[in-house]
Coordinates of C-alpha atoms and ligand atoms in Angstrom, one line a residue:
M140 CA 87.6 10.6 -13.0
G141 CA 83.8 10.7 -12.9
K142 CA 81.7 8.0 -11.3
S143 CA 81.1 5.1 -13.7
I144 CA 77.5 4.3 -14.2
R145 CA 76.7 0.8 -12.9
Y146 CA 73.8 -0.1 -15.2
L147 CA 73.9 -3.9 -14.7
D148 CA 75.5 -4.9 -11.5
R149 CA 72.5 -4.7 -9.3
N150 CA 72.6 -6.6 -6.0
T151 CA 69.9 -9.1 -5.7
E152 CA 68.5 -10.2 -2.4
P153 CA 69.6 -13.7 -1.3
M154 CA 66.7 -16.2 -1.4
L155 CA 66.0 -19.5 0.1
P156 CA 66.4 -22.1 -2.7
P157 CA 63.0 -23.1 -4.2
Q158 CA 63.2 -26.7 -3.0
E159 CA 63.6 -25.5 0.5
R160 CA 61.2 -22.6 0.5
N161 CA 58.2 -24.5 -0.7
K162 CA 58.3 -26.5 2.5
T163 CA 58.2 -23.6 4.9
F164 CA 56.1 -20.5 5.6
R165 CA 59.3 -18.7 6.7
E166 CA 60.2 -15.7 4.7
Y167 CA 62.2 -16.7 1.7
A168 CA 63.6 -13.3 0.6
L169 CA 66.4 -12.9 3.1
G170 CA 67.2 -9.2 2.8
F171 CA 70.4 -7.3 2.1
S172 CA 73.4 -7.5 4.4
V173 CA 74.9 -4.2 5.4
S174 CA 77.6 -4.4 2.8
M175 CA 75.1 -5.2 0.0
A176 CA 72.9 -2.4 1.0
L177 CA 75.8 0.1 1.0
D178 CA 77.0 -1.1 -2.3
E179 CA 73.5 -1.0 -3.9
A180 CA 72.9 2.5 -2.5
K181 CA 76.0 3.6 -4.3
R182 CA 74.5 2.7 -7.6
C183 CA 71.9 5.5 -7.3
L184 CA 72.8 8.5 -9.5
F185 CA 70.8 10.9 -7.3
C186 CA 69.2 12.4 -10.4
R187 CA 68.5 16.1 -10.1
D188 CA 65.0 15.5 -11.7
A189 CA 64.2 12.5 -9.4
E190 CA 60.8 13.9 -8.7
K191 CA 59.9 13.2 -12.3
R192 CA 61.3 9.7 -12.1
C193 CA 61.4 7.4 -9.0
I194 CA 59.7 9.8 -6.7
R195 CA 56.8 10.2 -9.1
G196 CA 56.7 6.5 -9.7
C197 CA 56.0 5.9 -6.0
P198 CA 52.3 6.3 -5.1
V199 CA 53.2 8.1 -1.9
N200 CA 56.2 10.0 -3.4
V201 CA 58.8 8.8 -1.0
D202 CA 62.0 11.0 -1.3
I203 CA 63.9 8.0 -2.7
P204 CA 67.3 9.7 -3.5
G205 CA 67.0 11.4 -0.1
F206 CA 66.8 8.2 1.9
I207 CA 69.4 6.4 -0.3
K208 CA 71.8 9.3 0.2
K209 CA 71.4 8.8 4.0
I210 CA 72.3 5.1 3.6
T211 CA 75.5 6.0 1.8
E212 CA 76.3 8.4 4.6
G213 CA 75.8 5.6 7.2
D214 CA 72.8 7.5 8.7
L215 CA 70.1 4.8 8.8
V216 CA 68.0 6.6 11.4
G217 CA 68.0 9.6 9.0
A218 CA 67.1 7.3 6.1
Y219 CA 64.2 5.8 8.1
K220 CA 62.9 9.3 9.1
K221 CA 63.0 10.4 5.5
I222 CA 60.9 7.4 4.4
I223 CA 58.3 7.7 7.0
E224 CA 57.6 11.3 6.1
T225 CA 55.4 9.7 3.5
D226 CA 55.4 5.9 3.8
L227 CA 54.6 4.7 7.3
F228 CA 55.6 1.1 6.8
P229 CA 59.0 0.9 5.1
S230 CA 59.6 -2.8 6.1
I231 CA 56.2 -3.7 4.7
C232 CA 56.2 -1.7 1.5
G233 CA 59.8 -2.7 0.8
R234 CA 58.5 -6.3 0.7
V235 CA 55.1 -6.1 -1.0
C236 CA 55.0 -3.1 -3.3
P237 CA 55.2 -4.0 -7.0
Q238 CA 58.3 -1.8 -7.4
E239 CA 58.9 -2.8 -10.9
R240 CA 55.8 -0.9 -11.9
Q241 CA 56.4 1.9 -9.5
C242 CA 59.7 3.5 -8.3
E243 CA 62.0 1.0 -9.9
G244 CA 60.1 1.1 -13.2
S245 CA 61.0 4.8 -13.6
C246 CA 64.7 4.6 -12.3
I247 CA 67.0 6.2 -14.8
L248 CA 69.3 3.1 -14.8
Y249 CA 66.4 1.2 -16.2
Y250 CA 64.1 3.6 -18.0
D251 CA 65.3 6.5 -20.1
T252 CA 62.5 9.0 -19.7
V253 CA 64.1 11.3 -22.2
K254 CA 64.3 8.8 -25.0
D255 CA 61.4 6.8 -23.7
R256 CA 63.5 3.7 -23.8
K257 CA 63.0 0.8 -21.4
N258 CA 65.4 -2.0 -20.3
K259 CA 68.5 0.3 -20.5
G260 CA 69.9 -1.4 -17.5
L261 CA 68.8 -2.7 -14.1
P262 CA 67.2 -0.3 -11.7
V263 CA 68.4 0.5 -8.2
S264 CA 66.9 -2.1 -5.8
I265 CA 64.8 0.5 -4.1
G266 CA 62.4 -1.9 -2.5
A267 CA 65.1 -4.0 -1.0
L268 CA 66.9 -0.9 0.3
E269 CA 63.6 0.4 1.9
K270 CA 63.1 -3.0 3.5
F271 CA 66.7 -2.9 4.8
V272 CA 66.2 0.5 6.4
G273 CA 62.9 -0.5 8.0
D274 CA 64.2 -3.9 9.3
F275 CA 67.4 -2.2 10.6
I276 CA 65.4 0.2 12.8
R277 CA 63.1 -2.6 14.0
V278 CA 65.8 -4.9 15.1
S279 CA 68.2 -2.2 16.4
G280 CA 66.0 -1.3 19.4
I281 CA 66.4 2.4 18.5
E282 CA 63.3 4.3 19.6
I283 CA 62.2 6.8 17.0
E284 CA 60.5 9.7 18.8
E285 CA 57.1 10.4 17.3
E286 CA 56.0 14.1 17.6
K287 CA 52.6 14.3 19.1
R288 CA 50.4 17.4 19.4
E289 CA 48.4 18.4 22.5
P290 CA 45.0 16.5 22.9
T291 CA 42.2 18.1 20.9
G292 CA 39.4 16.4 22.7
K293 CA 38.1 15.1 19.4
K294 CA 37.3 11.4 18.9
V295 CA 37.5 9.4 15.6
A296 CA 36.3 5.9 14.9
V297 CA 38.3 3.9 12.3
V298 CA 36.4 0.9 10.9
G299 CA 38.8 -1.7 9.5
A300 CA 42.4 -2.2 10.6
G301 CA 44.0 -2.7 7.2
P302 CA 46.8 -0.4 5.8
A303 CA 44.3 2.4 5.0
G304 CA 42.7 2.4 8.5
L305 CA 46.1 2.1 10.3
S306 CA 47.8 4.9 8.4
C307 CA 44.8 7.2 8.9
A308 CA 44.9 6.4 12.7
Y309 CA 48.6 7.1 12.8
D310 CA 48.3 10.7 11.6
L311 CA 45.2 11.4 13.6
L312 CA 46.8 10.2 16.8
R313 CA 49.9 12.3 16.1
W314 CA 47.7 15.3 15.7
G315 CA 46.2 14.9 19.1
H316 CA 42.9 13.1 18.3
E317 CA 41.6 10.1 20.2
V318 CA 41.3 7.1 17.8
H319 CA 39.3 3.9 18.3
I320 CA 39.8 1.2 15.7
Y321 CA 37.0 -1.3 15.2
E322 CA 38.1 -4.5 13.5
A323 CA 36.0 -7.6 12.7
L324 CA 38.9 -10.0 13.0
P325 CA 40.9 -10.9 16.1
K326 CA 44.0 -9.3 14.6
A327 CA 45.0 -6.0 13.0
G328 CA 46.6 -5.6 9.6
G329 CA 43.8 -6.4 7.1
V330 CA 45.1 -8.3 4.1
M331 CA 48.6 -7.9 5.5
A332 CA 47.5 -10.1 8.4
Y333 CA 45.1 -12.6 6.9
G334 CA 45.9 -12.6 3.2
I335 CA 49.6 -12.2 2.3
P336 CA 51.4 -15.4 3.4
P337 CA 54.1 -15.0 6.1
A338 CA 56.5 -16.4 3.5
R339 CA 56.3 -13.0 1.8
L340 CA 55.6 -10.9 4.9
D341 CA 56.8 -11.9 8.3
R342 CA 54.2 -11.3 10.9
D343 CA 56.7 -10.0 13.5
L344 CA 57.2 -6.9 11.6
L345 CA 53.5 -6.3 11.2
D346 CA 53.1 -6.8 15.0
W347 CA 55.9 -4.2 15.5
E348 CA 54.1 -1.7 13.4
I349 CA 50.9 -2.2 15.3
E350 CA 52.8 -1.7 18.6
R351 CA 54.0 1.6 17.2
L352 CA 50.4 2.7 16.8
K353 CA 49.4 1.4 20.3
K354 CA 52.3 3.4 21.8
L355 CA 50.8 6.5 20.1
G356 CA 47.5 5.7 21.9
A357 CA 45.5 3.7 19.4
K358 CA 42.7 1.7 21.0
F359 CA 41.7 -1.5 19.2
F360 CA 38.3 -3.2 19.4
F361 CA 38.7 -6.6 17.9
G362 CA 35.8 -8.9 17.0
Y363 CA 33.6 -5.9 16.2
V364 CA 31.8 -6.4 12.9
V365 CA 30.5 -2.9 12.2
G366 CA 27.0 -3.3 10.9
R367 CA 26.4 -6.3 13.2
T368 CA 28.1 -5.9 16.6
V369 CA 27.7 -2.2 16.4
S370 CA 26.0 0.0 13.8
L371 CA 27.8 2.6 11.7
K372 CA 25.0 5.0 12.6
D373 CA 25.8 4.5 16.2
L374 CA 29.5 5.3 15.6
L375 CA 28.5 8.4 13.6
D376 CA 26.5 9.6 16.7
R377 CA 29.2 8.8 19.2
Y378 CA 32.3 10.0 17.4
D379 CA 33.2 13.4 15.8
A380 CA 34.1 11.6 12.6
V381 CA 34.3 8.1 11.2
F382 CA 36.8 6.7 8.7
L383 CA 35.6 3.6 6.8
S384 CA 38.3 1.4 5.5
V385 CA 36.8 -2.1 5.3
G386 CA 38.6 -3.2 2.2
A387 CA 37.2 -5.3 -0.6
G388 CA 37.4 -8.8 0.9
R389 CA 34.2 -10.3 -0.5
G390 CA 35.1 -12.9 -3.1
S391 CA 32.6 -13.7 -5.8
L392 CA 32.3 -17.0 -7.5
G393 CA 30.0 -17.5 -10.4
I394 CA 30.6 -20.3 -12.8
K395 CA 28.7 -23.6 -13.2
G396 CA 29.7 -26.0 -10.5
D397 CA 30.8 -23.4 -7.9
H398 CA 28.5 -25.0 -5.3
L399 CA 30.5 -28.2 -5.3
I400 CA 32.4 -29.6 -2.2
G401 CA 36.0 -28.5 -2.6
V402 CA 35.3 -25.0 -4.1
Y403 CA 36.7 -22.2 -1.9
S404 CA 37.1 -18.5 -2.1
A405 CA 40.7 -17.3 -1.9
I406 CA 40.0 -15.2 1.2
E407 CA 38.5 -18.2 3.0
V408 CA 41.6 -20.3 2.1
L409 CA 44.1 -17.6 3.1
M410 CA 42.3 -16.8 6.4
R411 CA 42.2 -20.4 7.4
I412 CA 45.8 -20.8 6.7
N413 CA 47.0 -17.5 8.2
L414 CA 44.6 -17.0 11.1
M415 CA 43.5 -20.5 11.9
H416 CA 47.1 -21.8 11.6
A417 CA 46.3 -24.4 9.0
K418 CA 50.0 -24.4 8.2
D419 CA 50.8 -25.8 11.6
F420 CA 48.7 -29.0 11.2
P421 CA 49.7 -32.2 9.4
L422 CA 48.2 -32.0 5.8
A423 CA 45.4 -34.5 6.4
S424 CA 44.0 -32.5 9.3
T425 CA 44.4 -28.9 8.3
P426 CA 41.3 -26.6 8.7
I427 CA 41.3 -26.5 4.9
N428 CA 41.3 -29.6 2.8
L429 CA 42.7 -28.8 -0.7
G430 CA 43.2 -32.5 -1.5
K431 CA 46.2 -33.6 -3.6
R432 CA 45.7 -31.2 -6.5
T433 CA 44.2 -27.7 -6.6
V434 CA 43.3 -25.3 -9.4
I435 CA 43.5 -21.6 -8.5
I436 CA 41.5 -19.3 -10.8
G437 CA 42.9 -15.7 -11.2
G438 CA 46.0 -13.7 -12.0
G439 CA 46.5 -11.2 -9.3
F440 CA 48.3 -11.0 -5.9
T441 CA 45.6 -13.1 -4.4
A442 CA 46.1 -16.0 -6.9
V443 CA 49.8 -16.0 -6.3
D444 CA 49.4 -16.0 -2.6
C445 CA 47.0 -18.9 -2.7
A446 CA 49.6 -20.7 -4.9
I447 CA 52.4 -19.9 -2.4
S448 CA 50.3 -21.3 0.4
A449 CA 49.0 -24.4 -1.4
L450 CA 52.5 -25.4 -2.4
R451 CA 53.7 -25.2 1.2
L452 CA 50.8 -27.5 2.2
G453 CA 52.3 -30.0 -0.2
V454 CA 49.4 -29.7 -2.8
E455 CA 50.0 -29.9 -6.5
T456 CA 49.2 -26.4 -7.7
H457 CA 47.7 -25.1 -11.0
V458 CA 47.0 -21.5 -11.7
V459 CA 44.5 -20.7 -14.4
Y460 CA 44.4 -17.2 -15.8
R461 CA 42.5 -16.1 -18.9
R462 CA 45.0 -13.4 -19.8
T463 CA 48.8 -13.2 -20.1
R464 CA 51.5 -12.7 -17.5
E465 CA 52.1 -9.2 -19.0
T466 CA 48.6 -8.1 -18.3
S467 CA 48.3 -9.7 -14.9
S468 CA 48.4 -7.5 -11.8
A469 CA 50.6 -9.7 -9.7
R470 CA 54.3 -9.0 -9.4
D471 CA 56.6 -10.4 -12.1
E472 CA 59.0 -11.9 -9.6
E473 CA 56.2 -13.6 -7.8
W474 CA 55.3 -15.5 -10.9
D475 CA 58.9 -16.6 -11.2
H476 CA 59.0 -17.7 -7.6
I477 CA 55.9 -19.9 -7.7
K478 CA 57.0 -21.4 -11.0
E479 CA 60.4 -22.3 -9.5
E480 CA 58.6 -23.8 -6.5
G481 CA 56.6 -26.1 -8.8
A482 CA 53.3 -24.3 -9.6
M483 CA 51.9 -25.0 -13.1
I484 CA 50.7 -21.8 -14.6
H485 CA 48.1 -22.0 -17.5
W486 CA 48.1 -18.6 -19.2
L487 CA 45.3 -17.7 -21.6
T488 CA 43.1 -20.3 -20.2
Q489 CA 39.5 -19.6 -19.2
P490 CA 37.6 -22.0 -16.8
I491 CA 34.1 -22.6 -18.0
E492 CA 32.8 -25.2 -15.6
I493 CA 33.7 -27.0 -12.4
L494 CA 33.1 -30.7 -12.7
G495 CA 31.9 -32.9 -9.8
D496 CA 31.3 -36.6 -9.0
E497 CA 28.0 -38.2 -7.9
K498 CA 28.7 -37.1 -4.3
N499 CA 29.1 -33.5 -5.4
R500 CA 32.9 -33.4 -4.8
V501 CA 35.1 -31.5 -7.2
I502 CA 36.9 -33.7 -9.7
G503 CA 38.2 -31.2 -12.3
V504 CA 37.8 -27.9 -14.1
K505 CA 36.8 -27.7 -17.7
C506 CA 38.7 -24.9 -19.4
I507 CA 39.1 -23.4 -22.9
K508 CA 42.2 -21.8 -24.4
M509 CA 42.1 -18.1 -25.2
Q510 CA 43.9 -15.8 -27.6
L511 CA 44.3 -12.0 -27.4
G512 CA 41.9 -10.0 -29.5
E513 CA 41.0 -6.3 -29.8
P514 CA 41.6 -4.0 -26.8
D515 CA 38.7 -3.7 -24.2
E516 CA 37.6 -0.4 -22.6
S517 CA 40.6 -0.5 -20.2
G518 CA 43.0 -0.7 -23.3
R519 CA 44.0 -4.3 -22.5
P520 CA 43.7 -6.8 -25.3
R521 CA 40.5 -8.8 -24.8
P522 CA 41.0 -12.5 -24.6
V523 CA 38.8 -14.5 -27.0
A524 CA 38.1 -18.2 -26.9
I525 CA 39.8 -20.5 -29.4
P526 CA 37.1 -22.9 -30.8
N527 CA 37.5 -26.6 -30.0
S528 CA 40.2 -26.0 -27.4
E529 CA 38.2 -27.3 -24.4
H530 CA 40.2 -29.5 -22.0
I531 CA 39.9 -30.7 -18.4
I532 CA 42.4 -30.1 -15.5
E533 CA 41.7 -32.8 -13.0
C534 CA 41.8 -31.6 -9.3
D535 CA 40.3 -32.1 -5.9
S536 CA 39.7 -28.5 -5.1
V537 CA 39.2 -25.1 -6.8
I538 CA 40.1 -21.7 -5.3
F539 CA 38.5 -18.6 -6.7
A540 CA 40.9 -15.7 -6.6
I541 CA 38.9 -13.4 -8.7
G542 CA 36.2 -10.8 -8.4
Q543 CA 37.0 -9.3 -5.0
K544 CA 34.5 -6.6 -4.1
P545 CA 33.6 -4.6 -1.0
N546 CA 31.4 -6.3 1.6
P547 CA 28.6 -3.8 2.4
I548 CA 27.8 -5.1 5.9
A549 CA 29.4 -2.1 7.5
Y550 CA 27.4 0.6 5.7
E551 CA 24.3 -1.1 4.4
D552 CA 22.2 0.4 7.2
I553 CA 23.1 4.0 6.1
Q554 CA 20.3 5.3 4.1
G555 CA 21.3 7.2 0.9
I556 CA 25.1 6.5 1.1
E557 CA 26.4 7.0 -2.5
L558 CA 28.1 4.1 -4.2
T559 CA 29.7 3.8 -7.6
K560 CA 28.4 1.3 -10.2
W561 CA 31.0 -1.1 -9.0
G562 CA 29.6 -1.1 -5.5
T563 CA 32.5 0.9 -4.0
I564 CA 31.9 3.9 -1.8
K565 CA 31.9 7.2 -3.7
V566 CA 34.1 9.9 -2.2
D567 CA 35.3 13.4 -3.2
E568 CA 38.9 14.4 -3.5
H569 CA 39.0 14.8 0.3
F570 CA 37.8 11.2 0.8
R571 CA 34.5 12.6 2.1
T572 CA 31.4 10.5 1.5
N573 CA 28.0 12.2 1.0
I574 CA 27.2 11.5 4.7
E575 CA 28.2 14.2 7.1
G576 CA 31.3 13.2 9.2
L577 CA 31.9 9.9 7.2
F578 CA 35.1 9.5 5.3
A579 CA 36.3 6.4 3.4
G580 CA 39.5 5.2 1.7
G581 CA 41.5 2.2 0.6
D582 CA 40.1 -0.8 -1.3
V583 CA 36.5 0.0 -0.3
V584 CA 36.9 3.1 -2.5
N585 CA 39.1 1.9 -5.3
G586 CA 37.8 -1.7 -5.4
G587 CA 41.2 -3.3 -4.8
D588 CA 44.7 -1.9 -5.4
T589 CA 47.9 -2.0 -3.4
V590 CA 49.0 -1.6 0.2
V591 CA 50.9 1.6 -0.6
R592 CA 47.8 3.1 -2.3
A593 CA 45.7 2.3 0.8
I594 CA 48.3 4.0 2.9
S595 CA 48.2 7.0 0.7
H596 CA 44.3 7.1 1.0
G597 CA 44.5 6.7 4.8
R598 CA 46.9 9.6 5.2
K599 CA 45.1 12.0 2.8
A600 CA 41.8 11.2 4.5
A601 CA 43.4 11.8 7.9
K602 CA 44.4 15.3 6.7
A603 CA 40.8 16.0 5.6
I604 CA 39.4 14.6 8.8
D605 CA 41.8 16.8 10.9
E606 CA 40.7 19.9 8.9
Y607 CA 37.0 18.9 9.3
L608 CA 37.4 18.4 13.1
M609 CA 39.5 21.5 13.7
K610 CA 37.5 23.9 11.4
E611 CA 35.8 25.6 14.3
V612 CA 38.7 25.3 16.8
R613 CA 41.2 27.0 14.4
R614 CA 38.8 29.6 13.0
Ligands
FAD746 P1 42.1 -4.4 3.9 O1 43.6 -4.6 4.0 O2 41.2 -5.3 3.2 O3 41.6 -4.2 5.4 C1 40.2 -4.0 5.7 C2 40.0 -4.5 7.1 O4 38.6 -4.1 7.4 C3 40.1 -5.9 7.4 O5 40.9 -6.2 8.5 C4 38.7 -6.4 7.6 O6 38.6 -7.5 8.5 C5 38.1 -5.2 8.2 N1 36.6 -5.2 8.0 C6 35.9 -5.5 6.9 N2 34.6 -5.3 7.2 C7 34.5 -4.9 8.5 C8 33.3 -4.6 9.3 N3 32.1 -4.7 8.9 N4 33.6 -4.2 10.6 C9 34.9 -4.1 11.1 N5 36.0 -4.4 10.3 C10 35.7 -4.8 9.0 N6 49.0 -5.2 -2.4 C11 50.3 -5.0 -2.5 O7 50.7 -3.8 -2.6 N7 51.3 -6.0 -2.5 C12 50.9 -7.3 -2.4 O8 51.8 -8.1 -2.4 C13 49.5 -7.6 -2.2 N8 49.1 -8.9 -2.0 C14 47.8 -9.1 -1.8 C15 47.4 -10.4 -1.5 C16 46.1 -10.7 -1.3 C17 45.7 -12.1 -1.0 C18 45.1 -9.7 -1.4 C19 43.6 -10.0 -1.2 C20 45.5 -8.4 -1.7 C21 46.8 -8.1 -1.9 N9 47.3 -6.8 -2.1 C22 48.6 -6.5 -2.3 C23 46.3 -5.7 -2.1 C24 46.3 -5.0 -0.8 O9 46.5 -5.9 0.3 C25 45.1 -4.1 -0.6 O10 45.0 -3.2 -1.6 C26 45.1 -3.4 0.8 O11 45.3 -4.3 1.9 C27 43.9 -2.6 1.0 O12 43.9 -2.0 2.3 P2 42.6 -1.6 3.0 O13 43.0 -1.1 4.3 O14 41.7 -0.8 2.2 O15 41.8 -3.0 3.3

């Protein structure tokens, strides 16, 4: 008898219950047990045309059926090796990738690519399986040998230790180059360290990944703000090539009342909570005072992460977004999670003014209801205001989780560097800027995307840098 197709009996990861998890920054998605992982792996049909389905859905084209097959064979080291051929950080991507829009969104159990039909069944839990494999290797103590080429004598500076910079450094180190990583903050990881709350991404595993890089020979220089502590021009003179991966961490505010006391940018809030340990203080004395009620403006990952954090500080949390859930860029399941934990989400609601008292302290946000109109240039329906629907949400603080853009400090001293009209760095298909020896990738190039996309940029740029450095040597 042939294998029956298990469309619907997908294993779901156990979770801490909402009433428990909104009191702790501990990870709430608890991961598959061995038996759950084996059972879930067996749901995969190992489609012959997987490269047109899940593999294509993954921005770094992980050989998904390949690693799942290894799980079914009980070869977790083999599964891990298969994943890291393209995705350096399985434990991280398994946790934070929006899989429903990527690999899982094109799984044949869910999406019939032939008949173009969605919701046929439930996709294989690819993200949870990837996380399982990564976590297994991390806690097993098994050392995975990294192949390393002979030293080339070439030196590369990486500016910014986020996923783009770290993955670029990884390949360059394996190919025998010396890599120095300059990071403004006291910790490596970029958004993975200062932005995403530990409730979604445990810091132990991030530290483990950084250790992997250090073992390969990466040298970190923390507290170096390139453009201030050291100039980019200086790095270009001292190194054979420079990779710029400074992200897009500059928040922009910009509505009436944004000067009031109690208005914060999302990055400021997340940094204070994650790097200044605000979560370890009693509420009244945290290094961030959100008061009793906060309004978060935005509809992406950043807004959701601010909500996760505010809820855990015991603050009544409202999220205001001018579009709908379907058009938001955050993960579907994260909206469910924060809602279960008590966040109030106001869809199709546009803030128009922040209101303050006579002492300039925030007392509320004036909003207007929206409805969907004609599509804009990106094809998404444009929200339009509903007349006479103004209303006020009372609050003690406001967090802006919108309008992230690159901070030019690192490269503003470089005369003639080409930027796009959005202020991101312009690169060619090899991630080369118009400045000799200067490459760039990640959010500083795409204006804000995903961890896995940053990894993909970092690795492609590493290949281009290697070719650039070795041109003469290999000729
Ligand atoms: P970053 O991660 O931003 O790293 C840039 C690094 O450069 C930082 O460490 C910064 O301190 C450093 N730097 C900046 N300027 C300088 C300078 N002048 N000198 C030296 N160092 C400098 N994506 C997902 O896939 N899943 C998620 O769940 C998710 N959640 C997110 C939550 C938040 C709050 C945010 C803001 C983004 C989230 N994203 C998520 C998007 C994702 O994190 C980014 O796309 C990704 O981190 C970009 O990587 P990067 O390496 O380009 O930049």
